[in-house]
Short mmCIF file of N, CA and C in Angstrom, two decimals:
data_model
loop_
_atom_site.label_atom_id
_atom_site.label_comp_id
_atom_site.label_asym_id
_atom_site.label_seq_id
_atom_site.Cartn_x
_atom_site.Cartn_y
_atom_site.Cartn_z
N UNK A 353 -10.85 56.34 30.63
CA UNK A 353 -9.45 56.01 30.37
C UNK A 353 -9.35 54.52 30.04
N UNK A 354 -8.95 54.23 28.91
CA UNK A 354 -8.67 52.48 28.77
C UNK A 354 -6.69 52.49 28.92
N UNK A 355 -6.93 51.31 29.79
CA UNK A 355 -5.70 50.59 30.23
C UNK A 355 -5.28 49.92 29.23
N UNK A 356 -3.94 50.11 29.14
CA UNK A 356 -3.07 48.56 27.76
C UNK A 356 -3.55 47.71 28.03
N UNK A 357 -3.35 46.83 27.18
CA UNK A 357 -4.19 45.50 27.63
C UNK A 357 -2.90 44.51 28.05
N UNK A 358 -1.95 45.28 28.54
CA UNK A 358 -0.87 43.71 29.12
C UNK A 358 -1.37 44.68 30.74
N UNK A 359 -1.43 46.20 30.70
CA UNK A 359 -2.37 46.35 32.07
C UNK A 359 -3.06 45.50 32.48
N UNK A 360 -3.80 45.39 31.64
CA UNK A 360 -5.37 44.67 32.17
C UNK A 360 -4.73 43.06 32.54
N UNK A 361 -4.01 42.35 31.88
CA UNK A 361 -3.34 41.29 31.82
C UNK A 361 -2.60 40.79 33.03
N UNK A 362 -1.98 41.74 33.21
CA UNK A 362 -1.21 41.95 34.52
C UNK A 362 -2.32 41.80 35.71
N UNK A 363 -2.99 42.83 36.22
CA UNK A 363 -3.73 42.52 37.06
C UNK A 363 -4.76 41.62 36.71
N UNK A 364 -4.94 41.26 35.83
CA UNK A 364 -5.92 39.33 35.84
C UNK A 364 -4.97 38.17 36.64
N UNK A 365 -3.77 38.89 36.41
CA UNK A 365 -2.54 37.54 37.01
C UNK A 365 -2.77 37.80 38.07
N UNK A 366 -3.25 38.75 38.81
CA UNK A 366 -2.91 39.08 40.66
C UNK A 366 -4.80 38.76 41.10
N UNK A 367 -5.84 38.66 39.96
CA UNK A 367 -6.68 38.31 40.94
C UNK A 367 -7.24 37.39 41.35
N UNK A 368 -7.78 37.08 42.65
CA UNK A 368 -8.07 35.91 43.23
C UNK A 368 -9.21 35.24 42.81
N UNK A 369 -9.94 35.90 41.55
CA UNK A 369 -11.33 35.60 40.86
C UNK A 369 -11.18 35.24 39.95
N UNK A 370 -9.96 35.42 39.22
CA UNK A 370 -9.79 35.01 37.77
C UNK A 370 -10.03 33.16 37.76
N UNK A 371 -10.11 32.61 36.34
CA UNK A 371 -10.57 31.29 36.12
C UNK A 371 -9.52 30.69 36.18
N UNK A 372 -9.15 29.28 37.03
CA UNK A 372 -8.10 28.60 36.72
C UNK A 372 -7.58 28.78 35.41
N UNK A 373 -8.06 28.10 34.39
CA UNK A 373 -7.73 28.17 32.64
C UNK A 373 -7.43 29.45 32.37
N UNK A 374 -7.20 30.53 32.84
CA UNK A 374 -7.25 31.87 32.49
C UNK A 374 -5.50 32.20 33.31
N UNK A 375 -5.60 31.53 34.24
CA UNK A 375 -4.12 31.65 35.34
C UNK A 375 -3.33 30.88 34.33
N UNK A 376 -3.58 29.92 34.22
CA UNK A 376 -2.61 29.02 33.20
C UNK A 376 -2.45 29.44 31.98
N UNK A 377 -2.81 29.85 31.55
CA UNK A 377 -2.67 30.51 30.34
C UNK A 377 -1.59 31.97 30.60
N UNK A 378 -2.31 32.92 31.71
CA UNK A 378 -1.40 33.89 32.43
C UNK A 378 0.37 33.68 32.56
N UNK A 379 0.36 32.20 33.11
CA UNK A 379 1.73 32.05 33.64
C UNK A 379 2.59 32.10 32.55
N UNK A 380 2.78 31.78 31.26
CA UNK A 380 3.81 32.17 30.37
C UNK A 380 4.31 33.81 30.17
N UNK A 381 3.18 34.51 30.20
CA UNK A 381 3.76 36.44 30.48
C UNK A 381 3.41 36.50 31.89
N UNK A 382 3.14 36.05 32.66
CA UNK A 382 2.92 37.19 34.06
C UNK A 382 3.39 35.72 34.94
N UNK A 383 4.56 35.51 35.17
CA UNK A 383 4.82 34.41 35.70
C UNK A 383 4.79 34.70 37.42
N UNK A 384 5.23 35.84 37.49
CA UNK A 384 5.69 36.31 38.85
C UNK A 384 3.95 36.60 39.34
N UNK A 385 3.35 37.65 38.41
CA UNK A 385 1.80 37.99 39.22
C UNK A 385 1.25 36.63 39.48
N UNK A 386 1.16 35.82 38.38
CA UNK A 386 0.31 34.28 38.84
C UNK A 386 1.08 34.04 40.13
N UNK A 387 2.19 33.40 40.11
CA UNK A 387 2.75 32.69 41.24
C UNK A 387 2.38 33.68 42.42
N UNK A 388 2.17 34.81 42.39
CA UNK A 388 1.71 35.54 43.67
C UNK A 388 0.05 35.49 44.10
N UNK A 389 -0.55 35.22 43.04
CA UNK A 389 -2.19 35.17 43.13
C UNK A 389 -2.65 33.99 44.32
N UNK A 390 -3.20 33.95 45.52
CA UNK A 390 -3.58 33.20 46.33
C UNK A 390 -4.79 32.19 45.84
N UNK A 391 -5.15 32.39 44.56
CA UNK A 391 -5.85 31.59 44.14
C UNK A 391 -4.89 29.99 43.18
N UNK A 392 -3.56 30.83 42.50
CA UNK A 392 -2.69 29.50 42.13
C UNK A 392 -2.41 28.39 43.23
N UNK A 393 -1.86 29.31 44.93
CA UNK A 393 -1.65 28.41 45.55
C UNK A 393 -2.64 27.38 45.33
N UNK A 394 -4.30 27.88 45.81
CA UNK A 394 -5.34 26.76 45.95
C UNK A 394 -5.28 25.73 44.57
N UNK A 395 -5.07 26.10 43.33
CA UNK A 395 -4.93 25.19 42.20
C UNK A 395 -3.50 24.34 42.71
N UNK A 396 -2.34 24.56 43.15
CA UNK A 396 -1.75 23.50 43.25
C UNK A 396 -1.94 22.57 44.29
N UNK A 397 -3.02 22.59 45.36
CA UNK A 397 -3.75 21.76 46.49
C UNK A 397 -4.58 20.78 45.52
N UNK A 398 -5.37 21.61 44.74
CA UNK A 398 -6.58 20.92 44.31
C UNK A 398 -7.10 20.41 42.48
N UNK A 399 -6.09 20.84 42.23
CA UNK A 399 -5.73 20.19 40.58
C UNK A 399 -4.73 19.91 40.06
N UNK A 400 -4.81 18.57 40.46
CA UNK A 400 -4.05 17.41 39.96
C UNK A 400 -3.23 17.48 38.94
N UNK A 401 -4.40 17.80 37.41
CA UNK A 401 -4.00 18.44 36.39
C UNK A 401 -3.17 18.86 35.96
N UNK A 402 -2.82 19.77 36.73
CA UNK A 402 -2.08 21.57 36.34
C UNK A 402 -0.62 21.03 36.01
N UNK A 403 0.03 20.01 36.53
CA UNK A 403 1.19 20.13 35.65
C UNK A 403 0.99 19.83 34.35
N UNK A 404 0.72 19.12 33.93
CA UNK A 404 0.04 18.24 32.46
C UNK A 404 -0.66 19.70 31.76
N UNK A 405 -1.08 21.22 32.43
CA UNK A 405 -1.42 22.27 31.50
C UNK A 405 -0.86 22.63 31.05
N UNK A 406 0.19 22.91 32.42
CA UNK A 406 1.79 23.93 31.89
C UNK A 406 2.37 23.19 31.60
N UNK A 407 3.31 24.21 30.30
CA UNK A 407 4.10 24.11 28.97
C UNK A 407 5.59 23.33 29.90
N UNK A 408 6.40 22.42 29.35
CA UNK A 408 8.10 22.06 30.20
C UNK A 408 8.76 23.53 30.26
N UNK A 409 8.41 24.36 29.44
CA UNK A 409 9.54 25.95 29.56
C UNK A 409 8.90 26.76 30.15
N UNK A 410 7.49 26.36 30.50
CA UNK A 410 6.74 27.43 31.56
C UNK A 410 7.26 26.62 32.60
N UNK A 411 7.37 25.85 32.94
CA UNK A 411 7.99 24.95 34.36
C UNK A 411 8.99 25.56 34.41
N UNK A 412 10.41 25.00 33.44
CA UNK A 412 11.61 25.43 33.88
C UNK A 412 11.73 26.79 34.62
N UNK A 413 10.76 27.53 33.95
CA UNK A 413 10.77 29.25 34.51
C UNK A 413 10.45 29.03 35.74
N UNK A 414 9.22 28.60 35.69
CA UNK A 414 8.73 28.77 37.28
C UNK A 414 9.40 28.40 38.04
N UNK A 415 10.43 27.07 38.09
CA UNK A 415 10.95 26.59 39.53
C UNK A 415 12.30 27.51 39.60
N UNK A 416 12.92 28.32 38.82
CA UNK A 416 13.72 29.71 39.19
C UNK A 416 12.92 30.42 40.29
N UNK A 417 12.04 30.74 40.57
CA UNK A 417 11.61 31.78 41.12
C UNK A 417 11.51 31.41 42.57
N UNK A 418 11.52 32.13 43.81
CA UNK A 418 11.68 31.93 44.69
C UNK A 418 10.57 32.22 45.47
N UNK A 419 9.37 32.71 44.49
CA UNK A 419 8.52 32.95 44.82
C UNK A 419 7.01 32.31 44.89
N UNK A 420 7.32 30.98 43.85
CA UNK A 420 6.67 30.22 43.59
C UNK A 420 6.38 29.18 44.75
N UNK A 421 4.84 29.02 45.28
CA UNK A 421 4.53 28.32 46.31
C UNK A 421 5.20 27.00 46.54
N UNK A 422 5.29 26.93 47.61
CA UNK A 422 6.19 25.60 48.12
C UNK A 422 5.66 24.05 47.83
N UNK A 423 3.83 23.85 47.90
CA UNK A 423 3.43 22.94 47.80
C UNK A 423 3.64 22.44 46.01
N UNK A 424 3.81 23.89 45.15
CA UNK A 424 3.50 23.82 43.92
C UNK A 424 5.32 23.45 43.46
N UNK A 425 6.37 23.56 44.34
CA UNK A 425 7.81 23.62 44.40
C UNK A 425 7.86 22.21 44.39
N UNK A 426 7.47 21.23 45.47
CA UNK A 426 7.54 20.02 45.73
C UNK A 426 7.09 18.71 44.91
N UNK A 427 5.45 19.54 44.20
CA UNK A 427 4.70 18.59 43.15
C UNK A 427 5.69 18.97 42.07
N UNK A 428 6.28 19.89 41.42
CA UNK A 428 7.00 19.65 40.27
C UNK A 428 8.03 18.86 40.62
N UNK A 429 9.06 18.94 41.77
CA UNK A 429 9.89 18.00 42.19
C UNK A 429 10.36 16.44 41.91
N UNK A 430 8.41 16.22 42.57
CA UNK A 430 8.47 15.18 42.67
C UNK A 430 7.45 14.46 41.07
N UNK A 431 7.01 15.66 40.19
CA UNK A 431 6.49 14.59 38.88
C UNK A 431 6.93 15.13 37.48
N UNK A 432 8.40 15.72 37.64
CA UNK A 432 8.98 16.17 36.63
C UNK A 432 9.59 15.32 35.85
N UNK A 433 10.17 15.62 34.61
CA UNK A 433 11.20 15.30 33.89
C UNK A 433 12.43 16.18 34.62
N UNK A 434 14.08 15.45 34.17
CA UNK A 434 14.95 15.86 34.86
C UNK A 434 15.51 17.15 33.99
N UNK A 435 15.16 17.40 32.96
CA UNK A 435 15.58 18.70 32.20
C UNK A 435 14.59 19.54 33.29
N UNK A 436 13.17 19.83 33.85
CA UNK A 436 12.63 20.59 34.45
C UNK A 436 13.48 21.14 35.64
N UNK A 437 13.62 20.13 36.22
CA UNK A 437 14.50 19.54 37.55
C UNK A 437 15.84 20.58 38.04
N UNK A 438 16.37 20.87 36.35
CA UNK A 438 17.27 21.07 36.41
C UNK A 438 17.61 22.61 36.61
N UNK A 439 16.48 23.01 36.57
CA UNK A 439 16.51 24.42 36.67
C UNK A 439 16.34 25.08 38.13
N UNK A 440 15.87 24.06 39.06
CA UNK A 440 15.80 24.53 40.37
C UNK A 440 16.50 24.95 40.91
N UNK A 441 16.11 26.08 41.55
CA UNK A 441 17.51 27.08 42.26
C UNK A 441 17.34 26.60 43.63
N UNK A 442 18.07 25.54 43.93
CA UNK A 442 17.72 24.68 45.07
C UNK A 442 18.59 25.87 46.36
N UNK A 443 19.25 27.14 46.11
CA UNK A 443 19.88 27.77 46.98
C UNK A 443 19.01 28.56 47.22
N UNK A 444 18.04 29.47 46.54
CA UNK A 444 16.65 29.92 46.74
C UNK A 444 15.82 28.73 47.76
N UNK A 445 15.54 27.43 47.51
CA UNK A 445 14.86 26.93 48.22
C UNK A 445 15.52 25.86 48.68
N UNK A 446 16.01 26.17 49.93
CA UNK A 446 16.51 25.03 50.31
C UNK A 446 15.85 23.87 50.98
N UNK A 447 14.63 24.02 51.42
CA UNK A 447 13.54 23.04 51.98
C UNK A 447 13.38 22.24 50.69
N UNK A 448 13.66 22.51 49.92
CA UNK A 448 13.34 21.38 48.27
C UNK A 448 15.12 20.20 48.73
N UNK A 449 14.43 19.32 47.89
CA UNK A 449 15.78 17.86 48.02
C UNK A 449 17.04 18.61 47.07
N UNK A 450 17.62 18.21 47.10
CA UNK A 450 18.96 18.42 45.73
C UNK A 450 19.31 17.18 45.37
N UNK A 451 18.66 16.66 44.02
CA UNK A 451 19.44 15.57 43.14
C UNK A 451 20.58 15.78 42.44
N UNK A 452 21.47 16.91 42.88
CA UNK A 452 22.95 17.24 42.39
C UNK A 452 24.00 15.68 42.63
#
């Protein structure tokens, strides 16, 4: 049986083996599976990088979500542009600051 390939896509976003560069790339269609993969958390501990990968409209998306790790909530916070900024659903997360 071959799987669609946004199947196959999908679960690359949820696994904990997949390649950093492969997650980042993921997060523009599978925004929700990446942000759930326990391997993104460890990329926002340990690469510096990763904002400078992702796209400003893959950001804006991501800080909507309420699902998106907290450490990875705080580094955009604090090294965004204020159009990013602006998208934070600071009522979803209220442990984040509000520059309202």
């Amino acid at each position: 049986m071959i799987l669609p390939e946004c199947i196959i896509l999908q679960q690359e976003a949820t696994n904990p083996n997949t390649p950093k560069e492969t997650l980042i790339e993921l997060l523009n269609e599978f925004p929700k599976p990446v942000l759930s993969n326990p391997q993104f958390r460890v990329l926002c501990l340990n690469y510096p990088q990763l904002l400078h990968k992702i796209s400003v409209a893959t950001l804006r998306l991501l800080v909507q979500f309420n699902t998106a790790p907290e450490s990875f909530l705080h580094w955009v916070e604090n090294n965004s542009e204020p159009d990013v900024l602006a998208g934070f659903n600071y009522s979803t997360n209220p442990e984040l600051s509000s520059y309202k």
